[in-house]
mmCIF file of C-alpha atoms and ligand atoms in Angstrom:
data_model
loop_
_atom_site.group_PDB
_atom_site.id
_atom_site.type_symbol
_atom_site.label_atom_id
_atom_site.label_comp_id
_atom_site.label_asym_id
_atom_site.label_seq_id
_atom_site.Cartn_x
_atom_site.Cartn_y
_atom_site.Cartn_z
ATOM 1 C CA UNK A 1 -29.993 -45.534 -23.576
ATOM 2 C CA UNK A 2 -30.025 -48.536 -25.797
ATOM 3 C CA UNK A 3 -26.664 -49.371 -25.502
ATOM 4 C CA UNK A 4 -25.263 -52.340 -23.463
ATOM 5 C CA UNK A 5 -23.294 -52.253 -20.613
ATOM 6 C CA UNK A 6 -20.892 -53.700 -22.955
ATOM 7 C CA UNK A 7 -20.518 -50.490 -25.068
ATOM 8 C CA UNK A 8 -18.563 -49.062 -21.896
ATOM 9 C CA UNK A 9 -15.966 -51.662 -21.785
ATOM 10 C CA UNK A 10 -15.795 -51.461 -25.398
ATOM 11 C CA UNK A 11 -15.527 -47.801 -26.508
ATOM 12 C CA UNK A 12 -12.002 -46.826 -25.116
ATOM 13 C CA UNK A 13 -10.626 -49.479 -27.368
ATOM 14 C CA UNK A 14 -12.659 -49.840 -30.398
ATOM 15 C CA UNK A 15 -13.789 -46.382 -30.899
ATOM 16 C CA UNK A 16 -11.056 -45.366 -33.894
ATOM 17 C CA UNK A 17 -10.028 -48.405 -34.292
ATOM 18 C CA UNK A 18 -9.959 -49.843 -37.487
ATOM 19 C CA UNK A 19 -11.845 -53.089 -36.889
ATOM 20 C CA UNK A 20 -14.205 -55.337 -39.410
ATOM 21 C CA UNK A 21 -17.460 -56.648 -37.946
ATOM 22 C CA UNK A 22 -19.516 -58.223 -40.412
ATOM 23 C CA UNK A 23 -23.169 -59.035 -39.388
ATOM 24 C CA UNK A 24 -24.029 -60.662 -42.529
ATOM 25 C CA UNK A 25 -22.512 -63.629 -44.142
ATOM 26 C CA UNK A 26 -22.874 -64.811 -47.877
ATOM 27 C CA UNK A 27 -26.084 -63.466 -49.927
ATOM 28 C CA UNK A 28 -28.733 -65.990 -49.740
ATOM 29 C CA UNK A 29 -32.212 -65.746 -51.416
ATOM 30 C CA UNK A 30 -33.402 -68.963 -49.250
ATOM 31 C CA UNK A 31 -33.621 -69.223 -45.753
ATOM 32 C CA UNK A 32 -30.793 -71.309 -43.924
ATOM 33 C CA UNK A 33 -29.367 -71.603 -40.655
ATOM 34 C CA UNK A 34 -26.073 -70.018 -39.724
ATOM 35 C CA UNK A 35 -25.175 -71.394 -36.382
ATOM 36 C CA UNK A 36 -26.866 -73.834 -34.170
ATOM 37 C CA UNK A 37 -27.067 -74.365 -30.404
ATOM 38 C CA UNK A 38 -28.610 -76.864 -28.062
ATOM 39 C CA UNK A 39 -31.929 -75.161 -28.137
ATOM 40 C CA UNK A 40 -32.624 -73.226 -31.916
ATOM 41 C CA UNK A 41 -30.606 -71.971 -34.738
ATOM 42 C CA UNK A 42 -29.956 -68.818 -36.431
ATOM 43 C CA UNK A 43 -31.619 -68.824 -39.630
ATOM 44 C CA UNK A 44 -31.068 -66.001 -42.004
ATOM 45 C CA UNK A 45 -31.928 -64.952 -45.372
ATOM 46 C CA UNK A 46 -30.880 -61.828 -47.341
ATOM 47 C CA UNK A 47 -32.567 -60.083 -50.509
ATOM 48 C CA UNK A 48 -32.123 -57.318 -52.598
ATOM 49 C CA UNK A 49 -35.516 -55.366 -52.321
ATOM 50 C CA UNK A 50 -36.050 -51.396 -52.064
ATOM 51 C CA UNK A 51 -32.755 -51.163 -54.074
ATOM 52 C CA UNK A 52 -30.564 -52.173 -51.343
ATOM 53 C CA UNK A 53 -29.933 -55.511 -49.447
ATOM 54 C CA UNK A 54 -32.556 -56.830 -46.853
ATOM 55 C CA UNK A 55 -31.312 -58.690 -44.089
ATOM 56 C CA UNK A 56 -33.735 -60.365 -41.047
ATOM 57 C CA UNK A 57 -31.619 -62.768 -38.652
ATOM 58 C CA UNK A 58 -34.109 -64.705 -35.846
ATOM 59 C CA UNK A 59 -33.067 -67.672 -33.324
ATOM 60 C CA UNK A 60 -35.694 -69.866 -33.231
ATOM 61 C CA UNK A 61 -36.144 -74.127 -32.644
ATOM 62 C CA UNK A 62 -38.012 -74.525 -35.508
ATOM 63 C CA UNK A 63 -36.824 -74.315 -39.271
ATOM 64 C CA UNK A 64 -41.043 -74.245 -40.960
ATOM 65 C CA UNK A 65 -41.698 -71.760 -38.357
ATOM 66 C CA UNK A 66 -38.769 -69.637 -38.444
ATOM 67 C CA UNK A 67 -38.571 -69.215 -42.200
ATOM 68 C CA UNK A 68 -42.225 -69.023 -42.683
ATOM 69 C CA UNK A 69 -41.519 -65.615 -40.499
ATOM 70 C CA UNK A 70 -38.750 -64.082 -42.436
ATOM 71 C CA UNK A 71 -40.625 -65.245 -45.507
ATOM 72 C CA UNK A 72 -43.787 -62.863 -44.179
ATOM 73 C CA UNK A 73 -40.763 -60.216 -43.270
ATOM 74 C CA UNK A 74 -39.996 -60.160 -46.870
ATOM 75 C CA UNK A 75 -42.890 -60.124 -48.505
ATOM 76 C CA UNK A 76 -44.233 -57.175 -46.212
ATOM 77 C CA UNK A 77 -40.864 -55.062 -47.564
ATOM 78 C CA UNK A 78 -41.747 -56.200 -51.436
ATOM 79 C CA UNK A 79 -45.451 -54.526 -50.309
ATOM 80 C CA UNK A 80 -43.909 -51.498 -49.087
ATOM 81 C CA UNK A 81 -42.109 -51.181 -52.058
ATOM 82 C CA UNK A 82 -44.602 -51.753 -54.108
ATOM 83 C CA UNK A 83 -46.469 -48.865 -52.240
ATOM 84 C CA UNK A 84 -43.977 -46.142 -51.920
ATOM 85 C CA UNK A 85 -41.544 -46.272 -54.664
ATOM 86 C CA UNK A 86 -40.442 -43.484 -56.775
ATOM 87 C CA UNK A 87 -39.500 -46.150 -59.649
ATOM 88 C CA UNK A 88 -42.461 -48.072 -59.953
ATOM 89 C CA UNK A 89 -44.857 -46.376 -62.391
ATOM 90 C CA UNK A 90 -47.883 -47.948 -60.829
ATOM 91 C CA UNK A 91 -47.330 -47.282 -57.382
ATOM 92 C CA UNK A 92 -49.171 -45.073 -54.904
ATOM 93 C CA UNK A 93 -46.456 -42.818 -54.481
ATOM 94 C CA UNK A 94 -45.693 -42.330 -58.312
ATOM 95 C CA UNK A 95 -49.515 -42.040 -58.661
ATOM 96 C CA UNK A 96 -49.468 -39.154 -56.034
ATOM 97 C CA UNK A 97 -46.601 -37.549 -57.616
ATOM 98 C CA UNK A 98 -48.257 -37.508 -60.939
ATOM 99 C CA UNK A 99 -51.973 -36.109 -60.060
ATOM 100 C CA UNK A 100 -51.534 -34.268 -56.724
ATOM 101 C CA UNK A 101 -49.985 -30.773 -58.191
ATOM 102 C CA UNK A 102 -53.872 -30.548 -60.384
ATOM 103 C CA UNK A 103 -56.298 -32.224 -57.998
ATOM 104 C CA UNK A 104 -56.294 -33.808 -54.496
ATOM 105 C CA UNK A 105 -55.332 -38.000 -54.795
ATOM 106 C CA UNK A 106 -56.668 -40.287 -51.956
ATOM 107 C CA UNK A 107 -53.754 -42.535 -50.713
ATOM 108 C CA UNK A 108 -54.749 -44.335 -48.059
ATOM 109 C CA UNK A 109 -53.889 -44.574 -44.445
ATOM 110 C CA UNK A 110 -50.271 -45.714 -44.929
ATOM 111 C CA UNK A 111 -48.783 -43.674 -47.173
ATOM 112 C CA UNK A 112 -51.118 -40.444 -45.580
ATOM 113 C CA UNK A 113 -49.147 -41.462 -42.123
ATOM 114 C CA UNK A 114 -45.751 -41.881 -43.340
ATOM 115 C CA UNK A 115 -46.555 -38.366 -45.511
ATOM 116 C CA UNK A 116 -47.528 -36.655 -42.242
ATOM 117 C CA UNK A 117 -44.629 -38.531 -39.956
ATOM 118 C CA UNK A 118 -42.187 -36.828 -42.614
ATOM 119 C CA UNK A 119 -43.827 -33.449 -42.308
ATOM 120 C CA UNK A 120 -43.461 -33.539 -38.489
ATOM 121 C CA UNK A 121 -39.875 -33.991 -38.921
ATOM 122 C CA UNK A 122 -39.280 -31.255 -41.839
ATOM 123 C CA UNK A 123 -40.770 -28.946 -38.558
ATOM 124 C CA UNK A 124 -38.559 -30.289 -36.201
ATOM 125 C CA UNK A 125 -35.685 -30.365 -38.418
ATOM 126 C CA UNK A 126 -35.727 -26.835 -39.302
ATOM 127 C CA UNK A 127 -36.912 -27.951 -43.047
ATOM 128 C CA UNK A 128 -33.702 -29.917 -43.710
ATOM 129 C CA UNK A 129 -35.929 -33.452 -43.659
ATOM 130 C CA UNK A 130 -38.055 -32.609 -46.881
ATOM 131 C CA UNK A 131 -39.581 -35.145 -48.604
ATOM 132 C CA UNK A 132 -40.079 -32.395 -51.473
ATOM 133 C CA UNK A 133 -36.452 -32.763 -52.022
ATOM 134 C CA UNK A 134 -36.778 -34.175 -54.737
ATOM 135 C CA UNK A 135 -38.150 -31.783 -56.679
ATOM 136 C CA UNK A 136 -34.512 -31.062 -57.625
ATOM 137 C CA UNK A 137 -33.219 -34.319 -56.374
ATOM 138 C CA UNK A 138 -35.018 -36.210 -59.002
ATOM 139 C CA UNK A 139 -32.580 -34.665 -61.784
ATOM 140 C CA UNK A 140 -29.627 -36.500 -60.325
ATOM 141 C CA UNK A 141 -28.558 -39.708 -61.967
ATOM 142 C CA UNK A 142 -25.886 -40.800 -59.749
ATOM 143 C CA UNK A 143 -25.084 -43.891 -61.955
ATOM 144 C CA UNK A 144 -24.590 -41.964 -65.092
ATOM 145 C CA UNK A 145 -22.691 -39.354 -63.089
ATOM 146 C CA UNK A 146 -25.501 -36.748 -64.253
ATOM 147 C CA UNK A 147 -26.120 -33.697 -61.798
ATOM 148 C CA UNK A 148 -29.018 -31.387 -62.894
ATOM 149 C CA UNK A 149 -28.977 -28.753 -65.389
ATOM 150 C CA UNK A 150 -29.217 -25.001 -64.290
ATOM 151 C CA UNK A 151 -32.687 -24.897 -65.791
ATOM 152 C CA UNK A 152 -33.587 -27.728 -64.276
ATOM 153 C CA UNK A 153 -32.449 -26.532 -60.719
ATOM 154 C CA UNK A 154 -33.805 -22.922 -61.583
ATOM 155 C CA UNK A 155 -37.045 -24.112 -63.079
ATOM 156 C CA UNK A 156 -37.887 -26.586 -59.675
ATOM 157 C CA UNK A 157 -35.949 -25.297 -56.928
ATOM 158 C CA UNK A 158 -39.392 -23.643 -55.746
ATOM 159 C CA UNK A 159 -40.862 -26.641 -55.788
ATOM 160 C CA UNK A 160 -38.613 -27.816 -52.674
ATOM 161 C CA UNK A 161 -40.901 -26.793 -49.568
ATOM 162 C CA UNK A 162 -42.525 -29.382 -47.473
ATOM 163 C CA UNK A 163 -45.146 -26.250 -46.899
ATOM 164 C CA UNK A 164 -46.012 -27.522 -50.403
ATOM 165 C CA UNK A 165 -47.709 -30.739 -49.010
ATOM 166 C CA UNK A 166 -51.542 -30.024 -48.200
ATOM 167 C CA UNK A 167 -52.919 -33.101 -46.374
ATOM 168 C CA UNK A 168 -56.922 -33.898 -45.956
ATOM 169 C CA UNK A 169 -57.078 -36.747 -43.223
ATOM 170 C CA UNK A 170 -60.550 -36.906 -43.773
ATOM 171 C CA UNK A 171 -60.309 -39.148 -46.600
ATOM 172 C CA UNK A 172 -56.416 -39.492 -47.071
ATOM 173 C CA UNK A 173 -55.976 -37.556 -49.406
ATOM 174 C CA UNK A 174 -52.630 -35.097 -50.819
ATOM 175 C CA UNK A 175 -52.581 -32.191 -52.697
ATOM 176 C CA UNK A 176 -49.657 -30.296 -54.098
ATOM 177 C CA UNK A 177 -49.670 -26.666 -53.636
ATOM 178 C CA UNK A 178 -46.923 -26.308 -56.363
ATOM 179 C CA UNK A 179 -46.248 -27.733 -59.605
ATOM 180 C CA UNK A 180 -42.824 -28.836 -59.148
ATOM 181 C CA UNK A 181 -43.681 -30.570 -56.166
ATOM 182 C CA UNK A 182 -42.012 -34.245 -56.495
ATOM 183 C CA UNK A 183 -41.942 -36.227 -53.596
ATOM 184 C CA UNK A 184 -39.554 -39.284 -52.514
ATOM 185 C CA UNK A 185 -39.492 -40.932 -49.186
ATOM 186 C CA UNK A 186 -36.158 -42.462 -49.645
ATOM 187 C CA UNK A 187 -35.123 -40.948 -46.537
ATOM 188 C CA UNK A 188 -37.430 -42.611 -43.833
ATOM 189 C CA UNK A 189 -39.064 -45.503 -46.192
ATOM 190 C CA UNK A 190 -36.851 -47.979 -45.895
ATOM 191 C CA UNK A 191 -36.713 -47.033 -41.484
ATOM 192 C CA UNK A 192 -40.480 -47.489 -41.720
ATOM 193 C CA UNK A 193 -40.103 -51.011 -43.463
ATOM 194 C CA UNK A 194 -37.635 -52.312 -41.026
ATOM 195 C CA UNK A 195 -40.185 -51.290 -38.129
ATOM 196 C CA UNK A 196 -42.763 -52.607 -40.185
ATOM 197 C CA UNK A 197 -40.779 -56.140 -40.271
ATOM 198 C CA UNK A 198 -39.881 -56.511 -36.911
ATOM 199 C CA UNK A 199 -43.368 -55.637 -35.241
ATOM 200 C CA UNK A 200 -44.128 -59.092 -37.671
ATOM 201 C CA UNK A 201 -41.033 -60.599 -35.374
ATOM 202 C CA UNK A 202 -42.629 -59.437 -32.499
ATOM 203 C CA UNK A 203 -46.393 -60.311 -32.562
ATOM 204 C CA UNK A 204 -45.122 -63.498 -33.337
ATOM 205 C CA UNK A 205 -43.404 -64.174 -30.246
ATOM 206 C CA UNK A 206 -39.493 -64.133 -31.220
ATOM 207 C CA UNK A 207 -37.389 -62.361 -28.797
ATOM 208 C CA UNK A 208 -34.413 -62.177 -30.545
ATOM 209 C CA UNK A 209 -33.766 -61.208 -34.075
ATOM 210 C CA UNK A 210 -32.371 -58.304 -36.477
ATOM 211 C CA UNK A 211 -33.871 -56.852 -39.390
ATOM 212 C CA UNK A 212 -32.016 -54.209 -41.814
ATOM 213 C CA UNK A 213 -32.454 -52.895 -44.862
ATOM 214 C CA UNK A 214 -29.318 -51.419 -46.094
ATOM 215 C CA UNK A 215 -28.388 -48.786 -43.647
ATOM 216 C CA UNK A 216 -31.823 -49.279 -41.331
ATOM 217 C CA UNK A 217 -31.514 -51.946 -39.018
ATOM 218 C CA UNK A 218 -33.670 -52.830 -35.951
ATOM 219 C CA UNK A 219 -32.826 -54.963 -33.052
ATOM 220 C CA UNK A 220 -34.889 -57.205 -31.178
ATOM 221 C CA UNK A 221 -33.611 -58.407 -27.920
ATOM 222 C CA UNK A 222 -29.693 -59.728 -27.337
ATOM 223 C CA UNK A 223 -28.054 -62.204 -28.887
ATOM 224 C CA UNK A 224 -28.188 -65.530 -26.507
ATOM 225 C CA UNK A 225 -27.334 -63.349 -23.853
ATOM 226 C CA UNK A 226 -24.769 -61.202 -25.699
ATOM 227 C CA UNK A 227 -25.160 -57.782 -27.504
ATOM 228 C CA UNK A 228 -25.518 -57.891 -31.075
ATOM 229 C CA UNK A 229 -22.081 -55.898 -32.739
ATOM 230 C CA UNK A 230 -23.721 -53.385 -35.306
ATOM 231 C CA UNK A 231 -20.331 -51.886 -37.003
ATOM 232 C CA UNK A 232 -19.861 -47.952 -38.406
ATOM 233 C CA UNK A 233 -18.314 -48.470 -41.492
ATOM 234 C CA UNK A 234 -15.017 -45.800 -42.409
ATOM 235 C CA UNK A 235 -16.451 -43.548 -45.153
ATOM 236 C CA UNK A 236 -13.705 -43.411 -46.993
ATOM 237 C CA UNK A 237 -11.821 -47.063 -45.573
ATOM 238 C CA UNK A 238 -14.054 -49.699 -47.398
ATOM 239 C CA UNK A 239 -14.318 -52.458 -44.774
ATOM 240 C CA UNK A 240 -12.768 -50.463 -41.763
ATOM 241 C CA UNK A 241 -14.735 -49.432 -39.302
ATOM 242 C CA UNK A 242 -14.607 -46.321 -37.222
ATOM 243 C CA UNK A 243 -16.464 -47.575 -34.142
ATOM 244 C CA UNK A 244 -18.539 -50.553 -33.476
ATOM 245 C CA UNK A 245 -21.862 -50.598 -31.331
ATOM 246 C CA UNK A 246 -23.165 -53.306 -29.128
ATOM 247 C CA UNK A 247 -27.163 -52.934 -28.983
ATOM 248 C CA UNK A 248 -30.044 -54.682 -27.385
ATOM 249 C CA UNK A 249 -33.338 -53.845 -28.661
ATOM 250 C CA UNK A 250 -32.551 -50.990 -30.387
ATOM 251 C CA UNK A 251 -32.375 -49.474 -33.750
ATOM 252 C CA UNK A 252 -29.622 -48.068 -35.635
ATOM 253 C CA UNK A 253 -29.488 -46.066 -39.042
ATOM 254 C CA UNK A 254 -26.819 -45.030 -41.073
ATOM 255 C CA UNK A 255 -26.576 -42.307 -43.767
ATOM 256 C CA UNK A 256 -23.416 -41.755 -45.455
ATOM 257 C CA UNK A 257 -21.928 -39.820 -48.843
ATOM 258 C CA UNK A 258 -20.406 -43.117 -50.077
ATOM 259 C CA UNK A 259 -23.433 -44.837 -50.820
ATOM 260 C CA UNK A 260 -24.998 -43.354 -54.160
ATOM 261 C CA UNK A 261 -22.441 -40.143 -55.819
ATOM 262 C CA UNK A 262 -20.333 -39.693 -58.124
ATOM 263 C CA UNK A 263 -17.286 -36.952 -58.715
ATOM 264 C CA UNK A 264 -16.993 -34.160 -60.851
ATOM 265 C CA UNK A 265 -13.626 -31.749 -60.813
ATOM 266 C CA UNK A 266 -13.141 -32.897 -57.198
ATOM 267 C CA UNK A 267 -16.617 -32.264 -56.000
ATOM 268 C CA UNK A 268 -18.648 -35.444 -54.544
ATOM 269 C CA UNK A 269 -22.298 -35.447 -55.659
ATOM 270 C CA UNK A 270 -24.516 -38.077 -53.175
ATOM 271 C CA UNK A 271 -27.377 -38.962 -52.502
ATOM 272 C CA UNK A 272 -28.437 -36.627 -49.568
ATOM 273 C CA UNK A 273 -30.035 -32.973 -50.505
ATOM 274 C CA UNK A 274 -29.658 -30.320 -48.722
ATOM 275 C CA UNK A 275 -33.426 -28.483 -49.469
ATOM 276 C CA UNK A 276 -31.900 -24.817 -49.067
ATOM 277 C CA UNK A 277 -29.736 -25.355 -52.443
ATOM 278 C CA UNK A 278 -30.888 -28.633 -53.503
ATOM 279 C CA UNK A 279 -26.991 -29.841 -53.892
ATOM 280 C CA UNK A 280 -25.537 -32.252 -51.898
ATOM 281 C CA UNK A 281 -25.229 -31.774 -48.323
ATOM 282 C CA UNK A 282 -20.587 -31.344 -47.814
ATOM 283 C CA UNK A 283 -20.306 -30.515 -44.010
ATOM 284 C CA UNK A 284 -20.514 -34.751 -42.774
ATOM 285 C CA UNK A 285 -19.604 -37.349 -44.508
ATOM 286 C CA UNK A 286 -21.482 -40.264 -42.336
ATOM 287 C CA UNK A 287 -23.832 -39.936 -39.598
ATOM 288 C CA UNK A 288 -25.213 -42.712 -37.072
ATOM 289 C CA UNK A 289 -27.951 -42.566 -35.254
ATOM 290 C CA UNK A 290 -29.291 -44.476 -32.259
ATOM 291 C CA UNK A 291 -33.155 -45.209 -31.190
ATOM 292 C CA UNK A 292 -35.563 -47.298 -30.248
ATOM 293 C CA UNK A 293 -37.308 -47.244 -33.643
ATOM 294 C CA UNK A 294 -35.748 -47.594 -37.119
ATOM 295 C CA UNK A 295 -38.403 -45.127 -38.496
ATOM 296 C CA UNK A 296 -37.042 -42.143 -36.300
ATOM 297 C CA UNK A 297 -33.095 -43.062 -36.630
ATOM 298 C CA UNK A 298 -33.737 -43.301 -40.432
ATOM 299 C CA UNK A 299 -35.234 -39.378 -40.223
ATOM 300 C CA UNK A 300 -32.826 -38.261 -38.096
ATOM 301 C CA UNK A 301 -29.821 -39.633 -39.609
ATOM 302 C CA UNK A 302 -30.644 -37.874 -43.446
ATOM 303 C CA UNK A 303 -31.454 -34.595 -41.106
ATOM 304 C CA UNK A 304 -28.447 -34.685 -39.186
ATOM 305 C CA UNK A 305 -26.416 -35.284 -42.341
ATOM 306 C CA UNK A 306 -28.162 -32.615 -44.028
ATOM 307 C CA UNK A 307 -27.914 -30.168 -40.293
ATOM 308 C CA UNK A 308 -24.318 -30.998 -40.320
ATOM 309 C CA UNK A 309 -22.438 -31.088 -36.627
ATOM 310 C CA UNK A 310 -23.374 -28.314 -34.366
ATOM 311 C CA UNK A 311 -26.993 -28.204 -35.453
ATOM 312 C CA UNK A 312 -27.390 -31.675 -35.850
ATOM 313 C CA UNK A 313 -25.631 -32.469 -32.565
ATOM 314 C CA UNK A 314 -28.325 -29.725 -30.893
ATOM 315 C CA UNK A 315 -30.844 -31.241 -32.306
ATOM 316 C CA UNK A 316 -30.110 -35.258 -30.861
ATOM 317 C CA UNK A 317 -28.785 -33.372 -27.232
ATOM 318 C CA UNK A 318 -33.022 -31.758 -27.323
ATOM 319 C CA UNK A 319 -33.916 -35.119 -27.194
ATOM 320 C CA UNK A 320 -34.087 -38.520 -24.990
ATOM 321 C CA UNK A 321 -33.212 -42.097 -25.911
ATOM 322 C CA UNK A 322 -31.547 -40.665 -29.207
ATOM 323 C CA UNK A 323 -27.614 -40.855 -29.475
ATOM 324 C CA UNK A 324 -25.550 -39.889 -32.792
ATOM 325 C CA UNK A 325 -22.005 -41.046 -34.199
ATOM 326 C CA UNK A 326 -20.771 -38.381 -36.590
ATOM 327 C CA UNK A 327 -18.086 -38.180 -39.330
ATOM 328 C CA UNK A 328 -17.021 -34.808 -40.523
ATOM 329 C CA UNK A 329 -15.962 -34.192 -43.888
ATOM 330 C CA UNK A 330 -12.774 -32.843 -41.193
ATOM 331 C CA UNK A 331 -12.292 -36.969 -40.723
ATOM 332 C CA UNK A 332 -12.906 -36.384 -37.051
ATOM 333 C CA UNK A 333 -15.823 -38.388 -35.103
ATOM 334 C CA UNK A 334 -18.654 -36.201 -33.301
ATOM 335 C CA UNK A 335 -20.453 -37.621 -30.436
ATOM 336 C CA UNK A 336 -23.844 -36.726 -28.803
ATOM 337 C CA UNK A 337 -23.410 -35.864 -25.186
ATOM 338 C CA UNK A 338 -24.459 -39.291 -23.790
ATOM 339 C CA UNK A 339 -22.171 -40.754 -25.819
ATOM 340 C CA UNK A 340 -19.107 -38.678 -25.110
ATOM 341 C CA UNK A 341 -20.101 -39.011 -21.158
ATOM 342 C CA UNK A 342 -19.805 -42.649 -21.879
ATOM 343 C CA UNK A 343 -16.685 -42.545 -23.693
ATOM 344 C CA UNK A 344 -15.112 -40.544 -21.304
ATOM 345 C CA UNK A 345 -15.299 -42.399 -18.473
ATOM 346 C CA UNK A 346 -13.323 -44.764 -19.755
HETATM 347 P P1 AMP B 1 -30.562 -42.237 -45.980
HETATM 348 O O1 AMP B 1 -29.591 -43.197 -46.555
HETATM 349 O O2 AMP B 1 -31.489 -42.795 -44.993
HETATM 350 O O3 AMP B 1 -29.928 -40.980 -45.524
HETATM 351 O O4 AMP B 1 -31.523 -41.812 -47.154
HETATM 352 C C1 AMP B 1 -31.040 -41.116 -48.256
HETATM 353 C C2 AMP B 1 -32.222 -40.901 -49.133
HETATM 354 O O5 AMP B 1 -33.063 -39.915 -48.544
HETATM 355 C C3 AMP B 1 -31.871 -40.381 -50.474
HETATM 356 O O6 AMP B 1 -31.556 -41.412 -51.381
HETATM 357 C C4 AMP B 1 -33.131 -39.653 -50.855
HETATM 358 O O7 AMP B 1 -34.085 -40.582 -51.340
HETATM 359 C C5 AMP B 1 -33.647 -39.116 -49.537
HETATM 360 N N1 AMP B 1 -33.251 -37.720 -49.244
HETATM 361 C C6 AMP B 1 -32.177 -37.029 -49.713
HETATM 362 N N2 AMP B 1 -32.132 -35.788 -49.183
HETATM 363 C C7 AMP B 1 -33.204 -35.691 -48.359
HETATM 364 C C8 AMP B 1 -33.710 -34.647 -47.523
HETATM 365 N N3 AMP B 1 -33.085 -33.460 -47.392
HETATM 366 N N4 AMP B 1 -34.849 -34.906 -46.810
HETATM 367 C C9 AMP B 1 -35.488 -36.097 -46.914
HETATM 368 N N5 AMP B 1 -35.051 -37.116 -47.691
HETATM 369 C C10 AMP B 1 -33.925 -36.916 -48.389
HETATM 370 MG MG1 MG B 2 -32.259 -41.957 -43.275
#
């Protein structure tokens, strides 16, 4: 349970409430300080890299040291980017994606591991985490409000099957067993960066700090003795909230249908696939999920969005340390049985 004692007193009256937390302040590209006590500040910087906002928040004494870190933070999330995305011609993953349906293409260690980590979870999600998603998923151009063709869903529907992936640890390579495989790790990428950042945090001896990147953000310690206040943001109420969570070193991920769609004759098309049509996933419109590591609640939270509420909700009750906040497309608020235990006692 990563939640504070805190999260008891609070949940009777904050859960449903409509109530604004903000955990970031102003976009800044340079490090500053955002509150100071007798004994460090806060220093904070923000950046737009992976396509959405990253955050990292430390308390430390001293301002060369401290933004020397989140300077190291940052430039280990431009790497991963460089590494693993789907818009950057020359990287690994686009490489992959253009050789690995003809001939096997050696990708290293990283990108092999994050590969496999994603194949463990299209097993224990049933198939609904699939990185082949986007075989389909690619088609969608959510700012020009373009869904795919039927020829273009017909023609690479097959290629949707994470059964498609062969892997060859011996010398890290991938191989496409289809040729409409197209692979995007959108959906646990940006979890693995914000793990990636804080274990920088970490080896360097800071004890308290947050780092998010968009909708993945991982917790390190309290906050001078207090829980850090990670909001759920309304999916339809732009800055309401539908429940706010107090965490200590813990990670939190978000996935929601408001982030990336667009309508057509009343239907929203978003950002999160379900593999089984290769449409957008309708039964949730926002799930949360709870862990100790922002690579697993980044998973989970596309697969329970994609698993919807009584599957999705079996799925985080099979397992320990893992809690889930859900919004139905119903407007009602799921909870995962430790949660609801919680929330009813009070
Ligand atoms: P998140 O905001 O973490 O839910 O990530 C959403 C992203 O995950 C999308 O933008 C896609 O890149 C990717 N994605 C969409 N559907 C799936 C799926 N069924 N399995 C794995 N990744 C997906
Ligand atoms: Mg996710």
């Amino acid at each position: 349970m990563f939640l504070s004692g805190l999260f008891r007193l609070s949940l009777s009256s904050l859960f449903c409430l409509s109530f604004a937390v903000s955990v970031s302040a102003e976009p800044t590209r340079e490090c500053v300080a955002r509150e100071s006590g007798s004994t460090g500040s806060w220093w904070y910087e923000q950046q737009p890299i992976m396509g959405t906002q990253v955050q990292v928040e430390l308390w430390h004494a001293n301002q060369a040291t401290a933004c020397g870190l989140i300077a190291q933070v940052m430039a280990e999330m431009h790497r991963i980017n460089q590494a693993m995305s789907p818009y950057i011609e020359s990287s690994l993953l686009s490489r992959m994606n253009a050789g690995a349906a003809h001939q096997p293409v050696v990708v290293g260690k990283e990108l092999f591991d994050l590969i496999a980590l994603s194949l463990d979870w299209s097993e224990r999600t049933q198939g609904a985490f699939d990185v082949t998603y986007a075989s389909v998923g690619r088609y969608y151009d959510y700012r020009n409000n373009k869904k795919p063709a039927s020829d273009e869903i017909a023609d690479n529907i097959e290629g949707i099957d994470y059964r498609h992936i062969s892997l060859n640890r011996a010398d890290f390579s991938v191989k496409y067993l289809h040729d409409a495989v197209y692979v995007d790790l959108g959906g646990i990428a940006k979890g693995y960066a914000v793990d990636r950042g804080a274990q920088i945090l970490r080896q360097a001896g800071i004890t308290q700090a947050m780092v998010s990147a968009g909708g993945d953000s991982r917790i390190i310690g309290d906050r001078l003795g207090e829980p850090w206040v990670v909001g759920v943001r309304h999916p339809r109420k732009a800055g309401e909230n539908v429940a706010v969570l107090p965490l200590i070193d813990a990670s939190v991920s978000t996935s929601g249908d408001y982030e990336r769609y667009f309508e057509r004759d009343g239907v929203r098309y978003h950002h999160i696939i379900d593999p089984v049509t290769g449409d957008s996933a309708r039964e949730v419109t926002s799930v949360t999920i709870i862990g100790a590591d922002a690579t697993t609640t980044d998973a989970l939270s596309t697969s329970v969005f994609v698993m919807g509420i009584k599957r999705g909700l079996s799925l985080i009750n099979g397992m320990t340390n893992i809690d889930a906040v859900i919004v139905g497309s119903d407007g009602r608020m799921y909870l995962s049985r430790s949660l609801l235990e919680l929330s009813s006692a009070h």
